[in-house]
Short mmCIF file of C-alpha atoms and ligand atoms in Angstrom, two decimals:
data_model
loop_
_atom_site.label_atom_id
_atom_site.label_comp_id
_atom_site.label_asym_id
_atom_site.label_seq_id
_atom_site.Cartn_x
_atom_site.Cartn_y
_atom_site.Cartn_z
CA UNK A 10 199.30 196.52 82.72
CA UNK A 11 202.85 196.23 82.30
CA UNK A 12 204.67 195.42 79.27
CA UNK A 13 204.96 191.40 78.97
CA UNK A 14 207.40 192.45 76.42
CA UNK A 15 209.35 195.23 76.90
CA UNK A 16 208.97 198.21 74.50
CA UNK A 17 211.95 200.61 73.38
CA UNK A 18 210.84 203.76 71.21
CA UNK A 19 214.10 203.33 68.74
CA UNK A 20 214.69 207.12 67.29
CA UNK A 21 217.03 206.26 64.32
CA UNK A 22 217.28 206.94 60.91
CA UNK A 23 216.21 203.84 58.24
CA UNK A 24 219.31 203.57 56.09
CA UNK A 25 218.00 201.01 53.18
CA UNK A 26 221.50 199.44 52.43
CA UNK A 27 224.62 198.89 54.20
CA UNK A 28 223.53 197.71 57.84
CA UNK A 29 223.29 200.39 60.99
CA UNK A 30 220.71 202.31 62.34
CA UNK A 31 217.06 201.12 62.52
CA UNK A 32 217.61 197.61 60.84
CA UNK A 33 220.65 197.03 63.14
CA UNK A 34 218.42 198.34 66.05
CA UNK A 35 215.50 196.02 65.22
CA UNK A 36 217.39 192.84 64.44
CA UNK A 37 219.23 193.26 67.55
CA UNK A 38 216.31 194.46 70.28
CA UNK A 39 213.52 191.56 68.54
CA UNK A 40 216.55 188.95 68.98
CA UNK A 41 216.85 189.95 72.52
CA UNK A 42 213.19 189.64 73.23
CA UNK A 43 212.53 193.39 73.12
CA UNK A 44 210.19 195.30 71.07
CA UNK A 45 211.55 197.85 68.99
CA UNK A 46 209.31 200.31 68.30
CA UNK A 47 210.98 203.18 65.38
CA UNK A 48 210.37 206.61 65.42
CA UNK A 49 212.59 207.17 61.66
CA UNK A 50 214.21 210.23 61.82
CA UNK A 51 215.31 210.14 58.37
CA UNK A 52 215.08 207.60 55.34
CA UNK A 53 218.48 207.45 53.32
CA UNK A 54 218.97 204.66 50.26
CA UNK A 55 222.30 203.47 52.52
CA UNK A 56 223.98 205.46 54.89
CA UNK A 57 226.18 207.98 54.35
CA UNK A 58 229.87 206.02 55.58
CA UNK A 59 231.43 205.09 51.95
CA UNK A 60 228.77 205.19 49.78
CA UNK A 61 228.33 208.67 47.17
CA UNK A 62 224.79 210.27 45.92
CA UNK A 63 222.67 208.30 48.70
CA UNK A 64 219.11 210.07 48.61
CA UNK A 65 218.04 211.64 52.24
CA UNK A 66 214.99 212.00 52.87
CA UNK A 67 214.53 214.33 56.21
CA UNK A 68 211.41 213.48 58.42
CA UNK A 69 211.53 216.58 60.53
CA UNK A 70 208.48 217.89 59.40
CA UNK A 71 206.62 214.39 59.57
CA UNK A 72 207.86 213.80 63.47
CA UNK A 73 205.40 215.99 65.12
CA UNK A 74 202.07 214.08 63.84
CA UNK A 75 203.45 210.56 64.41
CA UNK A 76 204.74 211.55 67.87
CA UNK A 77 201.04 213.28 69.04
CA UNK A 78 199.39 209.80 67.59
CA UNK A 79 201.53 207.50 69.69
CA UNK A 80 200.99 209.86 72.57
CA UNK A 81 197.07 209.38 72.31
CA UNK A 82 197.82 205.80 72.17
CA UNK A 83 199.05 206.29 75.48
CA UNK A 84 202.29 203.78 74.99
CA UNK A 85 204.24 203.12 77.91
CA UNK A 86 208.23 202.52 76.80
CA UNK A 87 210.62 200.82 79.04
CA UNK A 88 213.40 202.77 77.07
CA UNK A 89 213.81 205.80 75.12
CA UNK A 90 216.83 205.14 72.69
CA UNK A 91 217.79 207.84 69.92
CA UNK A 92 220.70 207.66 67.76
CA UNK A 93 221.48 209.13 64.27
CA UNK A 94 219.22 212.52 63.97
CA UNK A 95 218.34 213.83 60.68
CA UNK A 96 218.44 217.84 61.36
CA UNK A 97 219.07 219.79 64.58
CA UNK A 98 215.42 220.67 65.00
CA UNK A 99 214.96 216.93 65.63
CA UNK A 100 217.53 217.27 69.10
CA UNK A 101 214.55 219.62 70.61
CA UNK A 102 211.93 216.85 69.46
CA UNK A 103 213.99 214.18 70.82
CA UNK A 104 213.97 216.26 74.17
CA UNK A 105 210.29 217.11 73.83
CA UNK A 106 209.59 213.18 73.38
CA UNK A 107 211.13 212.23 76.55
CA UNK A 108 209.51 214.99 78.61
CA UNK A 109 206.01 213.84 77.11
CA UNK A 110 206.73 209.62 76.99
CA UNK A 111 208.54 209.79 80.37
CA UNK A 112 207.54 206.41 82.26
CA UNK A 113 208.67 205.14 85.45
CA UNK A 114 211.85 202.79 85.71
CA UNK A 115 212.39 203.58 82.37
CA UNK A 116 216.02 204.11 80.34
CA UNK A 117 216.90 207.01 78.31
CA UNK A 118 219.39 206.03 76.25
CA UNK A 119 221.28 208.71 74.11
CA UNK A 120 223.80 207.44 71.25
CA UNK A 121 225.19 210.73 70.72
CA UNK A 122 226.04 210.29 67.00
CA UNK A 123 227.97 212.55 65.31
CA UNK A 124 231.48 211.13 63.87
CA UNK A 125 233.75 208.32 64.02
CA UNK A 126 237.56 208.27 62.90
CA UNK A 127 238.40 212.03 63.88
CA UNK A 128 235.77 213.42 61.63
CA UNK A 129 231.82 214.33 61.75
CA UNK A 130 229.55 212.34 59.88
CA UNK A 131 228.60 214.31 56.16
CA UNK A 132 225.34 215.73 57.71
CA UNK A 133 226.78 217.19 60.98
CA UNK A 134 228.52 220.32 62.25
CA UNK A 135 229.49 222.31 65.25
CA UNK A 136 225.93 223.34 65.95
CA UNK A 137 224.40 219.92 65.74
CA UNK A 138 227.53 219.17 68.45
CA UNK A 139 226.48 222.12 70.48
CA UNK A 140 222.56 220.60 70.73
CA UNK A 141 223.92 217.46 71.63
CA UNK A 142 225.69 218.62 74.23
CA UNK A 143 222.38 219.58 75.56
CA UNK A 144 220.59 216.67 74.77
CA UNK A 145 222.67 214.31 76.68
CA UNK A 146 221.67 215.80 79.98
CA UNK A 147 218.22 214.16 79.57
CA UNK A 148 219.70 210.71 79.33
CA UNK A 149 220.31 207.68 82.20
CA UNK A 150 223.24 206.16 79.62
CA UNK A 151 225.42 207.88 76.59
CA UNK A 152 227.46 205.85 74.20
CA UNK A 153 229.79 207.84 72.51
CA UNK A 154 232.91 206.56 70.02
CA UNK A 155 236.08 208.31 71.38
CA UNK A 156 235.46 211.07 68.49
CA UNK A 157 232.29 211.81 69.97
CA UNK A 158 233.27 211.97 73.48
CA UNK A 159 236.00 214.66 72.10
CA UNK A 160 233.68 216.76 70.81
CA UNK A 161 231.45 216.81 73.80
CA UNK A 162 234.39 217.71 75.86
CA UNK A 163 235.73 219.71 73.36
CA UNK A 164 239.15 218.18 73.30
CA UNK A 165 239.40 217.54 69.71
CA UNK A 166 243.42 217.55 69.98
CA UNK A 167 243.33 215.52 73.04
CA UNK A 168 244.04 211.94 73.61
CA UNK A 169 243.03 209.21 76.86
CA UNK A 170 246.37 208.24 77.65
CA UNK A 171 246.49 206.77 81.23
CA UNK A 172 243.29 205.30 83.47
CA UNK A 173 243.50 208.86 85.96
CA UNK A 174 242.67 210.54 82.63
CA UNK A 175 240.29 208.35 81.37
CA UNK A 176 238.34 208.42 84.66
CA UNK A 177 238.46 212.28 84.25
CA UNK A 178 236.53 212.20 80.82
CA UNK A 179 234.04 209.81 82.05
CA UNK A 180 233.18 212.00 85.07
CA UNK A 181 233.14 215.06 82.82
CA UNK A 182 230.90 213.55 80.58
CA UNK A 183 228.71 212.16 83.22
CA UNK A 184 228.75 215.66 84.90
CA UNK A 185 226.34 216.49 82.02
CA UNK A 186 223.70 214.56 83.47
CA UNK A 187 224.05 211.05 82.44
CA UNK A 188 223.97 208.01 85.42
CA UNK A 189 226.24 206.23 83.36
CA UNK A 190 229.01 206.68 80.55
CA UNK A 191 230.40 204.49 78.20
CA UNK A 192 233.18 205.51 75.76
CA UNK A 193 234.20 203.20 72.81
CA UNK A 194 236.97 202.58 70.83
CA UNK A 195 239.11 204.28 72.96
CA UNK A 196 242.63 203.25 71.38
CA UNK A 197 245.02 201.12 73.80
CA UNK A 198 247.28 203.71 76.30
CA UNK A 199 250.40 201.60 75.37
CA UNK A 200 249.94 199.30 71.95
CA UNK A 201 248.15 200.10 69.40
CA UNK A 202 247.07 196.32 69.12
CA UNK A 203 244.23 196.95 71.59
CA UNK A 204 241.33 199.27 71.89
CA UNK A 205 239.25 199.42 74.93
CA UNK A 206 235.64 200.15 76.07
CA UNK A 207 235.67 202.62 79.23
CA UNK A 208 232.67 202.94 81.47
CA UNK A 209 231.39 204.93 84.39
CA UNK A 210 228.48 204.51 86.98
CA UNK A 211 227.77 207.59 88.95
CA UNK A 212 225.49 206.08 91.31
CA UNK A 213 228.39 203.47 92.96
CA UNK A 214 231.25 205.62 91.34
CA UNK A 215 232.70 202.68 89.97
CA UNK A 216 235.11 202.84 86.80
CA UNK A 217 235.22 199.75 83.87
CA UNK A 218 237.32 198.76 81.15
CA UNK A 219 237.00 195.96 78.46
CA UNK A 220 240.05 195.48 76.29
CA UNK A 221 239.41 194.18 72.83
CA UNK A 222 241.92 193.09 69.90
CA UNK A 223 242.42 195.57 67.86
CA UNK A 224 241.39 194.17 64.05
CA UNK A 225 242.42 196.15 61.07
CA UNK A 226 238.58 197.25 59.56
CA UNK A 227 236.25 200.02 60.16
CA UNK A 228 232.91 198.32 59.46
CA UNK A 229 230.17 201.04 59.43
CA UNK A 230 227.22 200.34 61.81
CA UNK A 231 229.24 198.84 64.88
CA UNK A 232 228.13 201.74 66.99
CA UNK A 233 224.73 201.21 66.40
CA UNK A 234 225.45 197.55 66.93
CA UNK A 235 227.05 198.17 70.15
CA UNK A 236 224.43 200.21 72.20
CA UNK A 237 221.72 198.42 70.70
CA UNK A 238 222.95 195.18 72.38
CA UNK A 239 223.79 197.62 75.72
CA UNK A 240 220.03 198.42 75.48
CA UNK A 241 219.01 195.03 74.94
CA UNK A 242 221.12 193.89 77.89
CA UNK A 243 220.38 196.45 80.66
CA UNK A 244 216.51 195.73 79.57
CA UNK A 245 216.80 191.95 80.34
CA UNK A 246 218.73 192.48 84.16
CA UNK A 247 222.56 192.73 82.69
CA UNK A 248 224.57 195.36 85.10
CA UNK A 249 226.63 197.92 83.19
CA UNK A 250 229.57 195.98 82.71
CA UNK A 251 227.87 192.68 81.86
CA UNK A 252 226.21 194.65 79.21
CA UNK A 253 229.53 195.94 77.97
CA UNK A 254 230.96 192.33 77.71
CA UNK A 255 228.01 190.99 76.05
CA UNK A 256 228.71 193.82 73.56
CA UNK A 257 232.02 193.81 73.29
CA UNK A 258 232.26 189.84 73.04
CA UNK A 259 229.55 189.89 70.55
CA UNK A 260 231.04 192.95 68.04
CA UNK A 261 234.70 191.07 68.30
CA UNK A 262 232.88 188.01 66.92
CA UNK A 263 231.05 189.85 64.18
CA UNK A 264 234.36 191.54 62.82
CA UNK A 265 236.55 188.45 63.36
CA UNK A 266 233.52 186.53 61.12
CA UNK A 267 233.17 189.51 58.79
CA UNK A 268 237.16 189.78 58.15
CA UNK A 269 237.49 186.50 57.08
CA UNK A 270 235.42 186.92 53.68
CA UNK A 271 236.77 189.43 51.27
CA UNK A 272 233.84 191.90 50.97
CA UNK A 273 233.18 195.32 50.91
CA UNK A 274 233.73 197.05 54.63
CA UNK A 275 231.00 199.75 53.44
CA UNK A 276 228.58 196.99 53.83
CA UNK A 277 229.02 196.72 57.61
CA UNK A 278 229.53 193.09 59.58
CA UNK A 279 227.60 190.47 58.32
CA UNK A 280 225.05 190.71 61.38
CA UNK A 281 222.46 188.10 60.01
CA UNK A 282 225.46 185.21 60.31
CA UNK A 283 225.84 185.29 63.96
CA UNK A 284 222.79 187.09 65.23
CA UNK A 285 221.55 183.82 66.70
CA UNK A 286 224.94 184.05 69.49
CA UNK A 287 223.03 187.33 71.15
CA UNK A 288 220.77 184.85 72.67
CA UNK A 289 223.60 182.76 74.47
CA UNK A 290 224.58 183.08 77.74
CA UNK A 291 227.53 185.77 77.86
CA UNK A 292 230.79 184.61 80.49
CA UNK A 293 231.60 188.07 81.94
CA UNK A 294 235.56 187.14 81.54
CA UNK A 295 236.75 190.28 79.90
CA UNK A 296 235.82 193.47 82.10
CA UNK A 297 238.01 195.23 84.33
CA UNK A 298 237.13 197.19 87.24
O1 PXL B 319 225.76 204.29 62.61
C1 PXL B 319 225.59 205.58 62.29
C2 PXL B 319 224.94 206.33 61.33
C3 PXL B 319 223.67 205.89 61.42
N1 PXL B 319 222.72 206.78 60.14
C4 PXL B 319 223.54 207.01 58.98
C5 PXL B 319 224.82 206.82 59.43
C6 PXL B 319 225.41 206.69 60.34
C7 PXL B 319 227.68 206.50 60.28
O2 PXL B 319 227.81 206.78 58.78
O3 PXL B 319 225.62 207.34 58.06
C8 PXL B 319 222.49 207.53 58.11
#
């Protein structure tokens, strides 16, 4: 039996407070009519961006038996979607998971969570970056932010400052293996009043760009929100540029909604206030070819 509701194996941490990772993934996918099946990589009291002394419970040792049980149930996932991994060994575990749960017409989405704003997150180092370069070979779609793209391409001191260079970076990332590459949070080439999302689809050789107004706010968890919307959109039949448009328009709305309140940025965007907008048709008016 094909799945009456698409199923996604969601390999992320569960951060109890602050929004992001599994709480965001579950809310977004469920709203979009998709069943999230969480494979928790770690449990944290909060995410690591802006909170101190958080409790971090690494679940690496528990994962093999959890996965063995899933395998015994013969579950067919329409997509496998990984994000924040709690240890370097988990990269091998995800790689093995993809091999064991491979299924026809399935999307493998790897969000290579490593860092943001030029830095790695607390729990990541160069070894993790090297392993992530191997893991992304397995993906159909990767969604690094600009900081992660720089780490993956060993270009930490370089910037994208023209369309020509943007294409080169996208093609280089795609040469690792993924059919679709999306880079988020790319600063505007000419003005810092804009940021862009850039994308490449290897199969048809087309490049896409969606510009967004820059808002001087930095909410943790928007990367998870972006990729989760991409996953939901692709699984419900959107094209790559339409999926990006949907994610960009929703996140712009989320950031604008949240920015209007006097509210701590570390708690993320006020997702629950606007979640239902994910069900609306997207107008596709923002993407450029
Ligand atoms: O959103 C990425 C992410 C996921 N999980 C944890 C994080 C972060 C980013 O800070 O701290 C625990």
